[in-house]
PDB file of C-alpha atoms in Angstrom:
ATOM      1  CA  UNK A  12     -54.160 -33.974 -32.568  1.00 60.00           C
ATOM      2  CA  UNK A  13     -55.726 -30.849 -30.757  1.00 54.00           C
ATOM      3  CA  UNK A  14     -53.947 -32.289 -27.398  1.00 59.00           C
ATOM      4  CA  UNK A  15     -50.336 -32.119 -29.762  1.00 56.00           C
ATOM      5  CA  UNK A  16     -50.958 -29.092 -31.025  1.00 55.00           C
ATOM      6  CA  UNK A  17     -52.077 -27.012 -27.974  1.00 61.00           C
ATOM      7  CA  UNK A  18     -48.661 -28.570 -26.221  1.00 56.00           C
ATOM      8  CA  UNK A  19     -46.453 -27.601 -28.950  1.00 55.00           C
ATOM      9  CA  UNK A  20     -47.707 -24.178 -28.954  1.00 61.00           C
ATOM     10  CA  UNK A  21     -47.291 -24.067 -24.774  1.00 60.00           C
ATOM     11  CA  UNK A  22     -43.393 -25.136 -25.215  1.00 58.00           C
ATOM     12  CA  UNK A  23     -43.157 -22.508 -28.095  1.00 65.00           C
ATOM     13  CA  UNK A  24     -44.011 -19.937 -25.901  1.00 59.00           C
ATOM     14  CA  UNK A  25     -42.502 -20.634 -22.679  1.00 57.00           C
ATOM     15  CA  UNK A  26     -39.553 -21.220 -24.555  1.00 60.00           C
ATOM     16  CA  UNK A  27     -39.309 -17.356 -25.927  1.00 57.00           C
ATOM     17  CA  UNK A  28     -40.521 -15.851 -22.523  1.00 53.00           C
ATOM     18  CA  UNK A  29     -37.148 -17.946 -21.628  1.00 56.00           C
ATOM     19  CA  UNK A  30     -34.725 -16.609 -24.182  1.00 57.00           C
ATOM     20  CA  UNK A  31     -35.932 -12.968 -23.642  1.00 52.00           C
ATOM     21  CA  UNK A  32     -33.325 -12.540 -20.654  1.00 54.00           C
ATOM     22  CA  UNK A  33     -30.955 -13.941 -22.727  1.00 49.00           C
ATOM     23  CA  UNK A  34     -31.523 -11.244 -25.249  1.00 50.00           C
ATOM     24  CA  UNK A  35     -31.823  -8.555 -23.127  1.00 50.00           C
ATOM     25  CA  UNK A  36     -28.483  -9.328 -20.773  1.00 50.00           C
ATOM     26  CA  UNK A  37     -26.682  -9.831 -24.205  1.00 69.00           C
ATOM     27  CA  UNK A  38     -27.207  -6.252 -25.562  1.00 91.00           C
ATOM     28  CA  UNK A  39     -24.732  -2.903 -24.084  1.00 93.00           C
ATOM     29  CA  UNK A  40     -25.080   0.204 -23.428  1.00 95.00           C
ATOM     30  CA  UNK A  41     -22.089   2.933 -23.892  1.00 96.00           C
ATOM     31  CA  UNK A  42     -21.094   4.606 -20.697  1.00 97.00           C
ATOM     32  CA  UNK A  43     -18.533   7.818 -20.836  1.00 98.00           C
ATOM     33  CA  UNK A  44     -16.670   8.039 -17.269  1.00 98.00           C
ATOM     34  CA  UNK A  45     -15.002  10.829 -17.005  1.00 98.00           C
ATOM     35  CA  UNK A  46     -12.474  11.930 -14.204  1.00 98.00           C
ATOM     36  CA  UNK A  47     -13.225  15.367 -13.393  1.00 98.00           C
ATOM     37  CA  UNK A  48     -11.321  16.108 -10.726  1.00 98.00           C
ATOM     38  CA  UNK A  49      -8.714  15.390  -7.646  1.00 98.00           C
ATOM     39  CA  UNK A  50      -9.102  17.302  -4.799  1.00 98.00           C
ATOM     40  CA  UNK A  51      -6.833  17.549  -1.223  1.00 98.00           C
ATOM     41  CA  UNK A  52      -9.277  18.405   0.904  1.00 98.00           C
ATOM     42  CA  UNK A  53      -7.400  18.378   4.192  1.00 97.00           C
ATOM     43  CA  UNK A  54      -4.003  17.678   5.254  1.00 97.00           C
ATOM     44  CA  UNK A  55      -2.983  17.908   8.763  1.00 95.00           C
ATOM     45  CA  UNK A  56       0.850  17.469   8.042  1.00 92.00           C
ATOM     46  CA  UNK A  57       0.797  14.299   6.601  1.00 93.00           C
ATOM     47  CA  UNK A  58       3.382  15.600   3.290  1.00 90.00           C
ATOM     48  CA  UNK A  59       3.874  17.997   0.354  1.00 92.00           C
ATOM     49  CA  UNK A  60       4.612  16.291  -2.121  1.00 95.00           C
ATOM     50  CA  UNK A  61       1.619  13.858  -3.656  1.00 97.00           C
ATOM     51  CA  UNK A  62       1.108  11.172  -6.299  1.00 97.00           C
ATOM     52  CA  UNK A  63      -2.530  10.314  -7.552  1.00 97.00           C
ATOM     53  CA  UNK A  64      -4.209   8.260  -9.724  1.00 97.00           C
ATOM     54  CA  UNK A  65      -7.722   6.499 -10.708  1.00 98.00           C
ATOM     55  CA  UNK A  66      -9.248   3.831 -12.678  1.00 98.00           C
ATOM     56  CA  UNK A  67     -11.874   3.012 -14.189  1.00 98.00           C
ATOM     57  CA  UNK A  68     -12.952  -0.750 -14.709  1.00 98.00           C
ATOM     58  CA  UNK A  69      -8.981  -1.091 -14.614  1.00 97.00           C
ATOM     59  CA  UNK A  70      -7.918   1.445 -17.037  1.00 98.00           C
ATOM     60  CA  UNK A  71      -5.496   3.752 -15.629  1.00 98.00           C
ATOM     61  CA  UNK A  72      -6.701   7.653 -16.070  1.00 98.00           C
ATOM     62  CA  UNK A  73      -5.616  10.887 -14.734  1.00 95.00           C
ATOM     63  CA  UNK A  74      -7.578  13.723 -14.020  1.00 96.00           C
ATOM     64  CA  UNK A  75      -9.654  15.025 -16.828  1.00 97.00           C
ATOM     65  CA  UNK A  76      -9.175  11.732 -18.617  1.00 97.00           C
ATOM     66  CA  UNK A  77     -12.445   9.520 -19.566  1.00 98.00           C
ATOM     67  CA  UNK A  78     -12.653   5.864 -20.506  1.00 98.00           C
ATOM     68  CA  UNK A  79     -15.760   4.703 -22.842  1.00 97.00           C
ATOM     69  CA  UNK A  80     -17.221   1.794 -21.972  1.00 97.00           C
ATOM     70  CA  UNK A  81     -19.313  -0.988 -23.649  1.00 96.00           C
ATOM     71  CA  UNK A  82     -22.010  -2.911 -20.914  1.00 96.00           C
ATOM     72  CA  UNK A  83     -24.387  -5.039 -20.429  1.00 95.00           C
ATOM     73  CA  UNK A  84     -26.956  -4.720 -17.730  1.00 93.00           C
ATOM     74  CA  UNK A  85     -25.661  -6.933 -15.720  1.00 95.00           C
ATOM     75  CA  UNK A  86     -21.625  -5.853 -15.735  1.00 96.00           C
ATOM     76  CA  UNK A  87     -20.808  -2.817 -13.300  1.00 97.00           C
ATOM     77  CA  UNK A  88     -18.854   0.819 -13.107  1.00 98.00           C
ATOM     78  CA  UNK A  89     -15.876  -0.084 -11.094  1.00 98.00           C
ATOM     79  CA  UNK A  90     -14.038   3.188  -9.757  1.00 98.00           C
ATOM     80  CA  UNK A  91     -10.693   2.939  -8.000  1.00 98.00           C
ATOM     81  CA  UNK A  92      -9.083   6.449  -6.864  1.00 98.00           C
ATOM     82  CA  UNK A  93      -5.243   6.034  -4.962  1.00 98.00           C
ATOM     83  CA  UNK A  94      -3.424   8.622  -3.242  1.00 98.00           C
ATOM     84  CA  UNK A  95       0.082   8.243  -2.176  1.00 98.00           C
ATOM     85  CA  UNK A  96       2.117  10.786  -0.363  1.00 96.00           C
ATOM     86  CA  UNK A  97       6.214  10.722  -1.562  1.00 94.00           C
ATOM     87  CA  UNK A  98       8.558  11.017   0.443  1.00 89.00           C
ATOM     88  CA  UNK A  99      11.380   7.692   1.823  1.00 88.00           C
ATOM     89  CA  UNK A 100       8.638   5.556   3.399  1.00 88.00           C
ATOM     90  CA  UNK A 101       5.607   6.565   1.673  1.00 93.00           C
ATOM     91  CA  UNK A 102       2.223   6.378   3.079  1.00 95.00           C
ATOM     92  CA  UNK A 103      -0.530   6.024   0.451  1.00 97.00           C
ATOM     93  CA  UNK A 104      -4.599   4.841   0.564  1.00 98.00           C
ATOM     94  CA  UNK A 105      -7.225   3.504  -2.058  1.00 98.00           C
ATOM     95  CA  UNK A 106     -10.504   3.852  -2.238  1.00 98.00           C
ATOM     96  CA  UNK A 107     -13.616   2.122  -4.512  1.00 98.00           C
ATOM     97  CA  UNK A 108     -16.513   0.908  -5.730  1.00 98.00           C
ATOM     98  CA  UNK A 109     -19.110  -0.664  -8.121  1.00 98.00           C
ATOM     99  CA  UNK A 110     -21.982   0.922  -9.516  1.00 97.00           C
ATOM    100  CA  UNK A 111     -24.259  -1.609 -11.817  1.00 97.00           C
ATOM    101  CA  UNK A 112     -25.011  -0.671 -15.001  1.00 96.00           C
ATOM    102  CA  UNK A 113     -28.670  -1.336 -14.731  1.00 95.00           C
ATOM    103  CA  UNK A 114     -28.934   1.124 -12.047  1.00 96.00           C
ATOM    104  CA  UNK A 115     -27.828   4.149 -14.051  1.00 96.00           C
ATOM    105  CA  UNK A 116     -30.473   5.695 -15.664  1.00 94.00           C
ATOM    106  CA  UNK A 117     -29.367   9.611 -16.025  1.00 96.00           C
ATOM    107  CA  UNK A 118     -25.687  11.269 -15.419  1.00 97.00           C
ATOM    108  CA  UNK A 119     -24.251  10.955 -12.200  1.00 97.00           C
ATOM    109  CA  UNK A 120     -21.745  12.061 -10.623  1.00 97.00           C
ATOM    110  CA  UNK A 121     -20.086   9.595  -7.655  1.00 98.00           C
ATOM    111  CA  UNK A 122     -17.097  10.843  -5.292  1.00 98.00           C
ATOM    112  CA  UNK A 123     -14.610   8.668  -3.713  1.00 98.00           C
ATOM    113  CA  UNK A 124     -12.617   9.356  -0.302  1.00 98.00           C
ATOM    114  CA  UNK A 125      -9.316   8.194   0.237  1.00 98.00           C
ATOM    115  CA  UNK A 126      -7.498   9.241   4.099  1.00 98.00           C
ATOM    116  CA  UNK A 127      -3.750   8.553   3.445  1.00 98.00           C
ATOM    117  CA  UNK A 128      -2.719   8.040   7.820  1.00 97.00           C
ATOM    118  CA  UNK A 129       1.334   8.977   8.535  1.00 95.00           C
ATOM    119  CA  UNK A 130       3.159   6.261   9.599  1.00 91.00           C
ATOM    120  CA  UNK A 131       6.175   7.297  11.068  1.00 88.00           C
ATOM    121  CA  UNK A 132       7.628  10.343  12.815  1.00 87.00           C
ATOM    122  CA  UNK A 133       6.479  13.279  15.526  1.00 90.00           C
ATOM    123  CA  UNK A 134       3.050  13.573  13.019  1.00 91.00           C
ATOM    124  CA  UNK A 135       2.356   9.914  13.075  1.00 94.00           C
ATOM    125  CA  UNK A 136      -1.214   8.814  13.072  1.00 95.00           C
ATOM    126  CA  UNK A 137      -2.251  12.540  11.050  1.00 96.00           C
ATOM    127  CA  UNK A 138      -4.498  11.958   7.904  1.00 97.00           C
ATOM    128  CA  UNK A 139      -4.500  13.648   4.600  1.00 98.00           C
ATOM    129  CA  UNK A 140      -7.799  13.729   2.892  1.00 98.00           C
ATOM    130  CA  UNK A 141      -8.768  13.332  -0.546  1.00 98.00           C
ATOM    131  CA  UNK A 142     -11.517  13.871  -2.773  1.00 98.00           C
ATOM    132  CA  UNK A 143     -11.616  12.104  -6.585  1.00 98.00           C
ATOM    133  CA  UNK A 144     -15.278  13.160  -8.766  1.00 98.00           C
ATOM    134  CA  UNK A 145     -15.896  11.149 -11.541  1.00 98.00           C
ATOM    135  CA  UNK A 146     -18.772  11.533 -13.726  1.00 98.00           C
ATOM    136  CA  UNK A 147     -21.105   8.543 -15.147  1.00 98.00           C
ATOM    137  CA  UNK A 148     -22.604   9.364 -18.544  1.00 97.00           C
ATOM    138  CA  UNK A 149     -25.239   7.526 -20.541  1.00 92.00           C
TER     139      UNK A 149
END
């Protein structure tokens, strides 16, 4: 009976050191990103006239927007920042990444680069340079 018991109690108690990840993967934290700003840093006569735009985990913001978000530990920040310069062929760039949400432990703040290259005409091959700052909150 003592053998039964002293297995029953083993299987009891691996079993809840098992379901602890479970738990703990299962429960979010809230995240405010914020796009704070959008920056042309250089532009060695690549064009004049610009269209930008970011996202965060696929929601479309513009600059001084900010998208709450509900994660668990194991889901990720994804940033996406996309530059395009306007003109008849239009020459554009993206730029992005994944932070993990387990990772963040304070505010950050994360910049993203994004080189739009011309592709056609006597300044072919120049870059424009861009800067987008967004800002990870806990």
């Amino acid at each position: 009976m003592y053998k039964y018991l002293k297995l029953a109690m083993a299987v009891i108690f691996v079993s809840t050191l098992l379901m602890q990840p479970v738990y703990a993967a299962s429960k979010t934290t809230k995240f405010k990103v914020t796009l704070v700003s959008v920056e042309l840093v250089e532009n060695n006569h690549v064009g004049n006239e610009w269209f930008t735009t970011a996202y965060i985990n696929d929601k479309e913001v513009k600059e001084g927007g900010s998208v709450t978000l509900n994660l668990k530990s194991t889901d990720s920040v994804k940033l996406k920042a996309y530059a395009e310069e306007q003109d008849k062929i239009p020459d554009s760039s993206s730029s992005n990444t994944a932070i993990k949400a387990s990772s963040i432990t304070k505010t950050i703040n994360k910049n993203l680069k994004v080189v739009v290259t011309e592709n056609r005409g006597r300044y072919s091959g120049n870059t424009a340079e861009w800067k987008f700052t967004f800002k990870i909150q806990k």
